[in-house]
Coordinates of C-alpha atoms and ligand atoms in Angstrom, one line a residue:
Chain S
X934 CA 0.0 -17.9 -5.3
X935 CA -1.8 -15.4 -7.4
X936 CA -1.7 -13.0 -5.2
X937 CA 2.3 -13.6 -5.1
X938 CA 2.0 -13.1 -8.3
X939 CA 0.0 -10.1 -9.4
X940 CA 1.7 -8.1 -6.9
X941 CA 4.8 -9.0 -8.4
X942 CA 3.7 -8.0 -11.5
X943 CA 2.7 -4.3 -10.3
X944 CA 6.0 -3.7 -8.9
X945 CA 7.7 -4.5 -12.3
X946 CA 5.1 -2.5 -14.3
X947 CA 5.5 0.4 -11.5
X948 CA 9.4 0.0 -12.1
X949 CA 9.6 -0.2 -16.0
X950 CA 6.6 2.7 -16.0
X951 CA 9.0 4.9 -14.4
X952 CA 12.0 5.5 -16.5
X953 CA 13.5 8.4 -14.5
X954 CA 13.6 6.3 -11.6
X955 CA 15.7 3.5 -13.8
X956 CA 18.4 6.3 -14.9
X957 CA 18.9 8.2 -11.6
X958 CA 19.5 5.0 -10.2
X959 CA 22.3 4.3 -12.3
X960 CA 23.8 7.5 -11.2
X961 CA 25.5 6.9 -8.1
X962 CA 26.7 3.6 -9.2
X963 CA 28.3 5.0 -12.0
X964 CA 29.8 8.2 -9.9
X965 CA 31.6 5.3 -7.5
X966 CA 33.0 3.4 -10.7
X967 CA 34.5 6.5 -12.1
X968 CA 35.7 8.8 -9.0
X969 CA 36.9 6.1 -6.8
X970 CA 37.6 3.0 -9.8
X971 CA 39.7 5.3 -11.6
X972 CA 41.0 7.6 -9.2
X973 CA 42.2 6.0 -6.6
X974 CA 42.9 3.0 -8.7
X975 CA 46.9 4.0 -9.2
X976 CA 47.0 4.2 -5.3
X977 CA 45.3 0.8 -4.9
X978 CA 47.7 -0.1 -7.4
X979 CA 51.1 1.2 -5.8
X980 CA 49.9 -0.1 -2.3
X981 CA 50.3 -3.9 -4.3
X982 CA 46.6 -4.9 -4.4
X983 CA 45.9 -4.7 -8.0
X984 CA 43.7 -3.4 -10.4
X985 CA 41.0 -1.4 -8.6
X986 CA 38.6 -1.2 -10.7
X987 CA 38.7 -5.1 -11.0
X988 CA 38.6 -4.9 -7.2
X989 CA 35.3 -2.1 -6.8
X990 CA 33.2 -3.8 -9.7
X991 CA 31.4 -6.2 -7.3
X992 CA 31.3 -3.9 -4.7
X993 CA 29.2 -1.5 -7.0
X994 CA 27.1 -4.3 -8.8
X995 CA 26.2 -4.8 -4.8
X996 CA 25.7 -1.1 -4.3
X997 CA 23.3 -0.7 -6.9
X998 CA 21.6 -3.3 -5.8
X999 CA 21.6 -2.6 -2.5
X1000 CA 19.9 0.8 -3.2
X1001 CA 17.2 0.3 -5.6
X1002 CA 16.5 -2.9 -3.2
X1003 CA 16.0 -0.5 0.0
X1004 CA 14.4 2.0 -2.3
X1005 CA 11.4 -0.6 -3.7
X1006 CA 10.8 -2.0 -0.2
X1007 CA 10.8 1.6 1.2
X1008 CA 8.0 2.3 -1.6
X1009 CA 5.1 0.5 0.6
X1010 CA 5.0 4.6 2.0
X1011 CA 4.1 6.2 -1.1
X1012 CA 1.2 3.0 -1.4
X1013 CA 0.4 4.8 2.2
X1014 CA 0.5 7.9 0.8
X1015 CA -1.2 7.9 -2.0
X1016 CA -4.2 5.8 -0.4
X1017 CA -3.6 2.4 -2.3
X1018 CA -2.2 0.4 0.7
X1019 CA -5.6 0.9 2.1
X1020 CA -6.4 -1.5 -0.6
X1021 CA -4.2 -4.1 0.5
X1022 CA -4.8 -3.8 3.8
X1023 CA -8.5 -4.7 3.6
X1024 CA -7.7 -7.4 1.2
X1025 CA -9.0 -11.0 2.0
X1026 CA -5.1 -12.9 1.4
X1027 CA -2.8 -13.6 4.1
X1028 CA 0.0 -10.9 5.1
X1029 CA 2.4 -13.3 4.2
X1030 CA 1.5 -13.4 0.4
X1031 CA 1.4 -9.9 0.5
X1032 CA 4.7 -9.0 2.0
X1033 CA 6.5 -11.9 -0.7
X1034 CA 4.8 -10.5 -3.7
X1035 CA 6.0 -7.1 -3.0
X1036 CA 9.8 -8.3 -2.0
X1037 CA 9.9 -10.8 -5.0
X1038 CA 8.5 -7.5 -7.2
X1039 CA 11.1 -5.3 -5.4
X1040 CA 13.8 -8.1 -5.8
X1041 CA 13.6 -8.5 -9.2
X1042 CA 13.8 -4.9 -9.9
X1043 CA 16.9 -4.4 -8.1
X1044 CA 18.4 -7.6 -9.6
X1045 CA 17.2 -6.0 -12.7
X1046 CA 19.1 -3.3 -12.2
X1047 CA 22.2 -5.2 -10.6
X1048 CA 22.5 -6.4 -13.9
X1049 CA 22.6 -3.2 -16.0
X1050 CA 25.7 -2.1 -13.7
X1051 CA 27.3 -5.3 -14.3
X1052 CA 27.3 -4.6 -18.1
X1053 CA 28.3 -1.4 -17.1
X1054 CA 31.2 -2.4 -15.2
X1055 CA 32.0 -4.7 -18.3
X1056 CA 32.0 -1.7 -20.8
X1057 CA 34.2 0.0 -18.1
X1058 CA 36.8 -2.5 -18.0
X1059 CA 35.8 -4.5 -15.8
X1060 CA 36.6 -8.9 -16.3
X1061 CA 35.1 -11.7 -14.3
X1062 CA 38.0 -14.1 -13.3
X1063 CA 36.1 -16.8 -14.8
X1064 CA 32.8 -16.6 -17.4
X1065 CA 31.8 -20.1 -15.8
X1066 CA 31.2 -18.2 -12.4
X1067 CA 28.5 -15.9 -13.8
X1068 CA 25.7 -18.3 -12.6
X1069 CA 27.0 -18.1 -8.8
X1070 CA 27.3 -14.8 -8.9
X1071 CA 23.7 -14.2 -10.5
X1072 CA 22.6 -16.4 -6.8
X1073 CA 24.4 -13.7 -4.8
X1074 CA 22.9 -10.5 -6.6
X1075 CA 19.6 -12.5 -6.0
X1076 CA 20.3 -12.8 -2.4
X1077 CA 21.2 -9.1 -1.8
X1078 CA 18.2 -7.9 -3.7
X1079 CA 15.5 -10.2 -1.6
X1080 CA 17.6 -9.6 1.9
X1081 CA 17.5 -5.7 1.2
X1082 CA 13.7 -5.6 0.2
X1083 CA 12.7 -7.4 2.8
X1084 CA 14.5 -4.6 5.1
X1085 CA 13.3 -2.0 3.3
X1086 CA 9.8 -3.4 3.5
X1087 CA 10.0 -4.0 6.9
X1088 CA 11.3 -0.6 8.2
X1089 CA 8.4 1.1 5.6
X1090 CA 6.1 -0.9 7.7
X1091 CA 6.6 1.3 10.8
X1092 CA 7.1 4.5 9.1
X1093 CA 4.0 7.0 8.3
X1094 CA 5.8 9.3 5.9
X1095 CA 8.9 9.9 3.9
X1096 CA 10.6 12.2 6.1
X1097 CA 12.4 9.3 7.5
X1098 CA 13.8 8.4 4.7
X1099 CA 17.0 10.8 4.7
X1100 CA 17.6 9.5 8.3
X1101 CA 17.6 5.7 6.6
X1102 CA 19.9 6.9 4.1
X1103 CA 22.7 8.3 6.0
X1104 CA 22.5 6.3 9.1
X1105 CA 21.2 2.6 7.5
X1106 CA 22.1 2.3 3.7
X1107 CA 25.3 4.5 3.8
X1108 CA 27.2 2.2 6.5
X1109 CA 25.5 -1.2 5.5
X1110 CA 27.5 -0.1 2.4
X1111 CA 30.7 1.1 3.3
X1112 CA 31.4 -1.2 6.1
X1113 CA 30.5 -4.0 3.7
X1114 CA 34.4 -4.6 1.9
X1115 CA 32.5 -3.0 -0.8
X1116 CA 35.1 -0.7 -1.4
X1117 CA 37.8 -2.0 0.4
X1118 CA 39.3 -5.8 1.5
X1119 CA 38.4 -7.2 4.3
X1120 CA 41.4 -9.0 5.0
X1121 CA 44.1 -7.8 7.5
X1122 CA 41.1 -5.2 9.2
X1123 CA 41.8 -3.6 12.7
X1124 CA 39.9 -5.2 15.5
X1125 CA 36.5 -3.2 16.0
X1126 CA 36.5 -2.8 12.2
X1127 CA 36.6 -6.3 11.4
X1128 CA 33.8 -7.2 14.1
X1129 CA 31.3 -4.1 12.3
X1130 CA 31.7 -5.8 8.8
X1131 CA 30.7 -9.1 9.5
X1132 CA 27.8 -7.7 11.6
X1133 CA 27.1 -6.3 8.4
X1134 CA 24.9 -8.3 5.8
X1135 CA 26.2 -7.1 2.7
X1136 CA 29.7 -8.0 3.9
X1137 CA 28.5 -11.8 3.1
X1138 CA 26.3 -10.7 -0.5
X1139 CA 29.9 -8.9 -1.7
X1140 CA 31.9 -11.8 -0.2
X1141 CA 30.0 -14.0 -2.7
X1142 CA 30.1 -11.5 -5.2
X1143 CA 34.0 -11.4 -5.1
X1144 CA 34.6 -15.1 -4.6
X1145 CA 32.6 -15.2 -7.9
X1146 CA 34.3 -12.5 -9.9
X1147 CA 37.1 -12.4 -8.9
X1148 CA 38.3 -15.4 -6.8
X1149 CA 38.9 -13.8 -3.5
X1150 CA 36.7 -15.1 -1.0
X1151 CA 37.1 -14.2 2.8
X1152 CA 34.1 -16.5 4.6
X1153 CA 33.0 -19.1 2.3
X1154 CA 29.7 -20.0 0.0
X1155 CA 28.2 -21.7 2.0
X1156 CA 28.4 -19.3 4.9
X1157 CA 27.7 -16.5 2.9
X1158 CA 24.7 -17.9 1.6
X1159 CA 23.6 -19.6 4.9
X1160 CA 23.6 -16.2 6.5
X1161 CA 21.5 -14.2 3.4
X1162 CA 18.9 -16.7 3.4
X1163 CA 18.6 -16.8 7.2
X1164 CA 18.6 -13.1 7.2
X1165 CA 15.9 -12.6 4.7
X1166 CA 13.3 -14.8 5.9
X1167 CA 13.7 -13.2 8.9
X1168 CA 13.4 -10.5 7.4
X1169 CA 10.5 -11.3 5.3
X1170 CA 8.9 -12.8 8.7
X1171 CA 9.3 -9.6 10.8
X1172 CA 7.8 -8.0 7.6
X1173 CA 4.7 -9.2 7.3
X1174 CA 4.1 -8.8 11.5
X1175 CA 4.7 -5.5 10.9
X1176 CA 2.5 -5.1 8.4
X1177 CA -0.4 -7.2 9.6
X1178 CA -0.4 -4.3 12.4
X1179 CA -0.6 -1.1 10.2
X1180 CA -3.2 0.8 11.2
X1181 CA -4.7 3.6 9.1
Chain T
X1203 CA -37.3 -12.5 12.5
X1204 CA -33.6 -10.4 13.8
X1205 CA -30.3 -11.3 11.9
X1206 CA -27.7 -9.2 13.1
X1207 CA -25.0 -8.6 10.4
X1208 CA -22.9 -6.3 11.9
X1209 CA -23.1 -5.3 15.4
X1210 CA -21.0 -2.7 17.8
X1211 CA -21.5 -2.4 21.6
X1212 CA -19.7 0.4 23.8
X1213 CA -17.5 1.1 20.7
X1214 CA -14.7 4.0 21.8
X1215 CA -11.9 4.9 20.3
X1216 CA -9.3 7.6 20.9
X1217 CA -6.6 9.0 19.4
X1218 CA -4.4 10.0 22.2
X1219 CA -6.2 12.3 23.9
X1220 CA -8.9 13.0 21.6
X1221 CA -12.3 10.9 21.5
X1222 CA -13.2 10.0 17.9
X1223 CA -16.2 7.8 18.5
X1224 CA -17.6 7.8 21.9
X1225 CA -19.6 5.0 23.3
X1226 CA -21.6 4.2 20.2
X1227 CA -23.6 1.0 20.2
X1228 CA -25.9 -0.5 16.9
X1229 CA -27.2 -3.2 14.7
X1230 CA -27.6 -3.6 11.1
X1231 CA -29.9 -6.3 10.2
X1232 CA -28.6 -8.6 6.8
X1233 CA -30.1 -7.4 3.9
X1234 CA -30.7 -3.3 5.6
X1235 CA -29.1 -0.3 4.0
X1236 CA -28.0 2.0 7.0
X1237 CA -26.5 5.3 6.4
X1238 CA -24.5 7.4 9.0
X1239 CA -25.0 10.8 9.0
X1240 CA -23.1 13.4 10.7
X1241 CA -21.4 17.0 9.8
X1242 CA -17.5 16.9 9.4
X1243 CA -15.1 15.3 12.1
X1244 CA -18.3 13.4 13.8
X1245 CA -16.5 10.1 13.4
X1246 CA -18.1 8.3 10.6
X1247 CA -15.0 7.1 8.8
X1248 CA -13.7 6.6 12.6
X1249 CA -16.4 4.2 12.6
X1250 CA -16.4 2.3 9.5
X1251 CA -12.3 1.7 10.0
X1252 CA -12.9 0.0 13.3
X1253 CA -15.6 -2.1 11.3
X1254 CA -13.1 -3.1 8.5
X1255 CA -10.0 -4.2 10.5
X1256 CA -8.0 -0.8 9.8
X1257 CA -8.5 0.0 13.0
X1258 CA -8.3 -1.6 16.5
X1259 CA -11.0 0.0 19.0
X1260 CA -9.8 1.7 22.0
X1261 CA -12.5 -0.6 24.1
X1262 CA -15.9 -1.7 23.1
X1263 CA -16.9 -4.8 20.5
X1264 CA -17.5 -4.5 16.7
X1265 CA -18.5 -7.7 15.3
X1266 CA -19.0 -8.2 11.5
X1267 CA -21.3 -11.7 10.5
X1268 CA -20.2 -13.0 13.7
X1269 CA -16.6 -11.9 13.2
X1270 CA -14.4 -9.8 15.6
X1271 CA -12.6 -7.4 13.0
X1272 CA -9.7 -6.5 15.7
X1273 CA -8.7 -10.4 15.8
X1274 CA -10.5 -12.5 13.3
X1275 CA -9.2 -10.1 10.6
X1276 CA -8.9 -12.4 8.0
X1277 CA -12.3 -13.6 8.3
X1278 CA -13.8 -10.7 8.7
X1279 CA -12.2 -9.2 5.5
X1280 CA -13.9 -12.0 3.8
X1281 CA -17.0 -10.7 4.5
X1282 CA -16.9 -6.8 3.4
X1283 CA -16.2 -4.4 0.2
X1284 CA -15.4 -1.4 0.7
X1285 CA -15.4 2.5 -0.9
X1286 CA -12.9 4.4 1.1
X1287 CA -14.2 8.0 1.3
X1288 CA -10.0 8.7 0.7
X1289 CA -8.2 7.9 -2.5
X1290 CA -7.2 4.1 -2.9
X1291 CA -5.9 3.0 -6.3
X1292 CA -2.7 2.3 -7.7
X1293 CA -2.4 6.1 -10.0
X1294 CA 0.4 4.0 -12.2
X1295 CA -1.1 1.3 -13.3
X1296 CA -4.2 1.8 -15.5
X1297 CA -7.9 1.1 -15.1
X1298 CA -7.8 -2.3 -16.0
X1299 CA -5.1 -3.5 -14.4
X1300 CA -6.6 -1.9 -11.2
X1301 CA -9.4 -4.3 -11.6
X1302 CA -7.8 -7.1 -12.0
X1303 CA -5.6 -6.5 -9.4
X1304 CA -8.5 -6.2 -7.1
X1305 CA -10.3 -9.3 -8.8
X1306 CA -7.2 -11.5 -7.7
X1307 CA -6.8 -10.3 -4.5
X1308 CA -10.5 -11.4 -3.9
X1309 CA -10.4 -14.3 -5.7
X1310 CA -13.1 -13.4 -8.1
X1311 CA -13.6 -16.7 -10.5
X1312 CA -12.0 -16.3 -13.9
X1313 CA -14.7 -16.6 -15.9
X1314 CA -17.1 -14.1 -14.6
X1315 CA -14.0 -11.9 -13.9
X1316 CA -13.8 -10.6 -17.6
X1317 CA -17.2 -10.4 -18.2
X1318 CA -18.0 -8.4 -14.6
X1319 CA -15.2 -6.2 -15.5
X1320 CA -16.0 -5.4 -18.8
X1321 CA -20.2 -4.9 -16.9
X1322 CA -18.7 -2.4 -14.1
X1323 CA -16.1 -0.6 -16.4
X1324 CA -19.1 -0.1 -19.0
X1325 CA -21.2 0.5 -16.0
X1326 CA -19.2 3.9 -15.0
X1327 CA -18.1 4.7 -18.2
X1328 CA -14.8 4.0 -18.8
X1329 CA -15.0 1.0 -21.2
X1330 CA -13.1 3.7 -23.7
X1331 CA -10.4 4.4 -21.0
X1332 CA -9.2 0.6 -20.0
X1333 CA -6.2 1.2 -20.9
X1334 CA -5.4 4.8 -19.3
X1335 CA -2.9 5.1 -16.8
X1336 CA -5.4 6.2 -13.5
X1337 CA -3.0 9.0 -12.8
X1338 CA -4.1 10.6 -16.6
X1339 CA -7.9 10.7 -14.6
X1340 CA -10.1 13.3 -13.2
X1341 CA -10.7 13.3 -10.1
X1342 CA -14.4 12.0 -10.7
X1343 CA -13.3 9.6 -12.9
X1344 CA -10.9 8.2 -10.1
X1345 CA -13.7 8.0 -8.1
X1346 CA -15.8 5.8 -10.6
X1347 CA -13.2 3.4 -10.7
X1348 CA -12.9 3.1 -7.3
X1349 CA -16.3 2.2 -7.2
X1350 CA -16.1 0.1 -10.1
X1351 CA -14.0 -1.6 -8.1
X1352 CA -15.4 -2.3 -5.5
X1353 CA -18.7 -3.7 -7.0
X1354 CA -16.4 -6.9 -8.3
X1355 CA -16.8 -9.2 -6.1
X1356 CA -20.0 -9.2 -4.5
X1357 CA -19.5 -8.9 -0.4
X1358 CA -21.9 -10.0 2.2
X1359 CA -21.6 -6.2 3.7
X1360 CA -20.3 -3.2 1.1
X1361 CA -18.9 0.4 3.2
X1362 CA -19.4 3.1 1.3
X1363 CA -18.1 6.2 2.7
X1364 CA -19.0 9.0 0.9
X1365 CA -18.8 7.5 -2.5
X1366 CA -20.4 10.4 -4.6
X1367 CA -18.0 13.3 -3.6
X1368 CA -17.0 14.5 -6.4
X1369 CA -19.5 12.6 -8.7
X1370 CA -21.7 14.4 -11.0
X1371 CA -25.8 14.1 -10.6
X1372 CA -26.1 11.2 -13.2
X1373 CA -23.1 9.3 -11.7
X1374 CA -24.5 9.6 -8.6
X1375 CA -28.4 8.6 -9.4
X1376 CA -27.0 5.6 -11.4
X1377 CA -24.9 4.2 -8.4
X1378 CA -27.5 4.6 -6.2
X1379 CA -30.0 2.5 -8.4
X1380 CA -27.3 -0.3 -8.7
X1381 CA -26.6 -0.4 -4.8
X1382 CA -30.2 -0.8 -4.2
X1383 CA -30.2 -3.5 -7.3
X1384 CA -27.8 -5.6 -5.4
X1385 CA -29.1 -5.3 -2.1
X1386 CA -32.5 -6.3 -3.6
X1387 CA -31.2 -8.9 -5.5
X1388 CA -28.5 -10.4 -3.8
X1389 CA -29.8 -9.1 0.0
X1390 CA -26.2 -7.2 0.0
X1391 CA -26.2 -5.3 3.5
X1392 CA -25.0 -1.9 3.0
X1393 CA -23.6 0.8 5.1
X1394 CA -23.3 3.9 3.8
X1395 CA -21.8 7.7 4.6
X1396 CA -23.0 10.4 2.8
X1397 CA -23.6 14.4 3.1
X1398 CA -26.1 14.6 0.5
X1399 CA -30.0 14.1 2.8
X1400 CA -31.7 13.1 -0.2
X1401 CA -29.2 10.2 -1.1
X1402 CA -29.6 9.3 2.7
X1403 CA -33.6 9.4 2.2
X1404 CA -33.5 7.7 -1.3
X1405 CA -31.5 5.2 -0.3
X1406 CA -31.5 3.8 3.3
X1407 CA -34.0 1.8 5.4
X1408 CA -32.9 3.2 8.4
X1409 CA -30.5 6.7 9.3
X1410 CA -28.5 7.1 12.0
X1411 CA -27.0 10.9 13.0
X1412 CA -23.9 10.9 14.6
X1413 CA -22.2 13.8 16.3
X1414 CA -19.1 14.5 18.4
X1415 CA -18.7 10.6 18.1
X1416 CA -22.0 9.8 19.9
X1417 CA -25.3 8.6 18.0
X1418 CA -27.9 10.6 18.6
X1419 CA -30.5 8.8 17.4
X1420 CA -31.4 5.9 14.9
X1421 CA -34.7 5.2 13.0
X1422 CA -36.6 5.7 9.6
X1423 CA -36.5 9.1 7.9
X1424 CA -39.7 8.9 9.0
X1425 CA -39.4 8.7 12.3
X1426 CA -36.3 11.5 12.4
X1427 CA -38.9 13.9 11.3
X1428 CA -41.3 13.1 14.0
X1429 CA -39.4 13.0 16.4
X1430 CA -37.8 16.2 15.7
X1431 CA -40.8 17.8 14.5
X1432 CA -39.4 18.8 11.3
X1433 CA -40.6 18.9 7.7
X1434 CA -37.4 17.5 5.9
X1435 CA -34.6 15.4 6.4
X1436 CA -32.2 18.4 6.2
X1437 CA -34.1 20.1 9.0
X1438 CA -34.0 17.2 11.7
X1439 CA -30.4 16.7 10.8
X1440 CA -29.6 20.2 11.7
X1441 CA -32.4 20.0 14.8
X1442 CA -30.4 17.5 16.4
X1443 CA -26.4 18.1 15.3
X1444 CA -26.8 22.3 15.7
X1445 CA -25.8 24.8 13.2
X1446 CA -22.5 25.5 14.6
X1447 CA -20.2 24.8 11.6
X1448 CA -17.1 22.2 12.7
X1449 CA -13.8 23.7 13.3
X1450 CA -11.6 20.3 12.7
X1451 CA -12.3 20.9 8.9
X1452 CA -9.2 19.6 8.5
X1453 CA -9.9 15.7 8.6
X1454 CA -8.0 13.1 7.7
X1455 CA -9.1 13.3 4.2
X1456 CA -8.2 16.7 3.7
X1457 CA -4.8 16.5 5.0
X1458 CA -4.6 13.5 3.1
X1459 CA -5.4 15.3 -0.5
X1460 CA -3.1 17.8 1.4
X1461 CA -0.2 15.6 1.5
X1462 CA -0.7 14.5 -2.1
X1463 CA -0.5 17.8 -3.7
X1464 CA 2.5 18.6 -2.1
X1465 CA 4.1 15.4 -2.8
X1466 CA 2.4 15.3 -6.2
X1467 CA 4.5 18.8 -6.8
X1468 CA 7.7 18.2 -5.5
X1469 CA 8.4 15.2 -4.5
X1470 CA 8.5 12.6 -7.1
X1471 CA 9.8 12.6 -10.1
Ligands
ATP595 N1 -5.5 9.0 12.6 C1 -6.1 10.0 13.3 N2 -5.4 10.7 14.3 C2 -5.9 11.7 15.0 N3 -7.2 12.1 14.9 C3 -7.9 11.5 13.9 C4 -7.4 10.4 13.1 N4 -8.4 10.0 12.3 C5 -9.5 10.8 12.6 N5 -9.2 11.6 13.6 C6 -10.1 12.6 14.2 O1 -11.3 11.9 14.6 C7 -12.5 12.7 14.3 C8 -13.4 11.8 13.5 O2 -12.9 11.7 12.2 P1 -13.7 10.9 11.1 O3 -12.8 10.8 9.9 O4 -14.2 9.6 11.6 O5 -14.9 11.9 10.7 P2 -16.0 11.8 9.7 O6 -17.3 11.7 10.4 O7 -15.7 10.7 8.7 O8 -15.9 13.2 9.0 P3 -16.1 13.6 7.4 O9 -17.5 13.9 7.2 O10 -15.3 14.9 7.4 O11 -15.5 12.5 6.6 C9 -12.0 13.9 13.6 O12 -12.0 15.0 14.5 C10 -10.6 13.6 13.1 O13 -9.8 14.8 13.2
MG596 MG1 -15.3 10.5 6.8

């Protein structure tokens, strides 16, 4: 437990030591709001499925979270880099309590910033269906954030330096996210199309999201949160066998 | 009477095609210092890896009190602290809360925790920096803290590999003195790396020199010099490792420290 816990701690204090990263993580986020919320939004409009930047607020709370999620598991390679996870390695607690300290720490960063967007969004123009449904979606933005870290974590695991990331990026992050109905419905989907996004995770985490902000929902809560939680401790499982095997 | 602390037989390992460590068999009694001498690349660090469960041997046993480090990790960790001869703290979080970190992760109790960190931190002085972010430190004072560190909780068996680089002459005299303090006191078995003959000689029951990942021999300082015929330390170490100077310079550690001054640059932030 307080190992859980102080490793918890030093991802939040890494986090809110580290402004820059706070801001340029807003960035993107922000860019999708803007371009896409407001640009295509008279499209969206004239093709009779509403307001779009009612529609692409979820789908960017999710992205955001998504992102800084990926980004604070993926962090375990600068702990290799830098010499620290040496420290952890050698370190009398179980793998397990390791690898859920970290994801909670990472978690509740990325929910952290899941949050800022949403005000964001709010500020932009953005209105839940119902204020009642904050809660529920609060359990979803959770669920992203832990199923994300965990995956981030996990592929860190195997990597020995950064200069996998980029390849993570474009050929992980970038389609978990834009096959997820982040950005567009996933009703009425072509064949092959409709089979990749319910492969994908986040499809169920922005399911949630929507059912919650804005009353669409495609699968249902409980099967969207049945498949997050099964997904994450798998995650988190495959996590810590990966790293009880690190060598250095 | 013989109790073994820690023990390897037929120990090899390889990293692809290259042998690290080479067939190397010893003891260490409980309560011995034993430092391991060798010039650059001889597979010291190799060694003390396979010893501490960061490493898996390519074949031989390692045994630490009784342990197998390559499958009863978790109790072997129990037994062990350790001073990696590379960089290990967390450079964002400051002094103290590397401490702490460390005393939670092995379970030091809470009330000697505060008073033992407040001892060590005073100890290398950097009482006045607690509260310093470690990345704001010299590289010297990094290296106090590490060792600070790993003096918290108090291990059956400490590793130190090469914990003076980069220490000035009082740092250095002063750790020694407390690392023979708590092997005297507390019959702490310690094995130790080093490239300075006299620390070695100070310090150590019993040397071993190791080259090309093979031990070449083992005894007293004493009993190097005989057996070499030599005057000083210094002399039988170059007797039996040759004066050729060792072209993998480049060691891990170096390409390490490599790596973070590029990254350090560039890369973040
Ligand atoms: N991960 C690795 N992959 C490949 N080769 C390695 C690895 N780690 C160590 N080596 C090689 O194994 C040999 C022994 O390295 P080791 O770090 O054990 O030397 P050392 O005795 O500690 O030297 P130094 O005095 O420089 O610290 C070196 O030639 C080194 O290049
Ligand atoms: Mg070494």
């Amino acid at each position: 437990m307080a190992t859980i816990y102080i490793l918890w701690l030093r991802q939040l204090k890494r986090y809110s030591r580290s402004k820059s990263r706070m801001i340029g993580s807003l960035g993107q986020p922000l860019l999708f709001l803007l371009a896409l919320g407001y640009g295509f939004g008279p499209i969206f409009e004239k093709a009779g499925q509403g307001n779009y930047v009612q529609f692409i607020a979820p789908g960017v709370i999710a992205m955001s979270i998504l992102f800084t999620a990926v980004f604070s598991g993926i962090e375990i390679i600068w702990d290799r880099q830098f010499g620290f996870l040496k420290e952890t390695l050698v370190a009398p607690v179980s793998r397990t309590a390791i690898m859920l300290g970290r994801t909670l720490g990472g978690a509740t960063v990325a929910l952290f910033q899941g949050c800022i967007i949403f005000v964001i969004t709010i500020i932009a123009g953005f209105r839940p269906e119902t204020w009642a449904a904050i809660p529920m979606a609060f359990v979803f933005m959770a669920l992203i954030a832990l199923l994300f870290t965990a995956l981030g974590t996990a592929i860190a695991c195997v990597l020995e330096d950064m200069q996998g990331f980029p390849i993570i990026m474009n050929f992980l992050v970038m389609p978990l996210f834009f096959l997820s109905g982040a950005l567009f419905p996933l009703k009425d989907l072509p064949g092959p199309i409709a089979i990749i996004t319910r492969l994908d995770p986040l499809s169920y985490g922005v399911d949630g999201l929507h059912g919650a902000l804005t009353g669409t929902l495609q699968f249902s809560y409980p099967v969207d949160i049945a498949v997050l939680g099964i997904i994450s401790m798998v995650l988190l499982a495959i996590g810590s066998w990966l790293f009880s095997r690190i060598q250095v | 009477m013989q109790d073994t602390i820690i023990s390897a037989s037929g120990v090899t390992k390889k990293f692809g095609d290259f042998t690290a460590v080479n067939d190397v068999s010893f003891e260490v009694q409980r309560g011995e210092i034993l430092a391991f001498l060798g010039p650059n690349g001889a597979g010291k660090t190799t060694t003390i890896k396979m010893l501490t469960t960061l490493l898996k041997p390519t074949s031989g046993h390692v045994s630490l009190d009784g342990h197998d480090p390559a499958h009863e990790q978790s109790a072997a960790r129990r037994t062990f602290g350790i001073v990696f001869q590379d960089p290990s703290l967390d450079d964002e979080l400051t002094a103290m809360e590397n401490m702490q970190l460390h005393a939670v992760l092995y379970s030091v109790p809470s009330d000697i925790r505060k008073t033992r960190i407040e001892e060590l931190l005073r100890f290398v002085d950097l009482w006045d920096r607690k509260d310093s972010l470690v990345k704001e430190f010299s590289g010297g004072m990094k290296r106090r803290l590490e060792i600070a560190r790993s003096l918290l909780h108090h291990p059956k068996v400490l590793f130190l590999d090469e914990p003076t680089i980069g220490l000035d002459p009082q740092t250095r005299n002063h750790l020694w003195d407390y690392v023979q303090k708590l092997n005297r006191e507390e019959g702490i078995t310690v094995f130790l790396t080093t490239h300075y003959m006299e620390e070695a000689e100070k310090v150590a029951g019993r040397i071993a020199i190791i080259d090309h990942g093979k031990i070449m021999t083992i005894g007293s300082s004493e009993e190097l010099k005989k057996q070499t015929t030599t005057a000083t330390l210094e002399e039988a170490f170059l007797a039996l490792t040759g004066n050729a100077i060792r072209e993998e310079g480049a060691s891990s550690a170096d390409t390490m420290r490599q790596h973070r001054a590029m990254w350090g640059r560039g890369g973040r932030r």
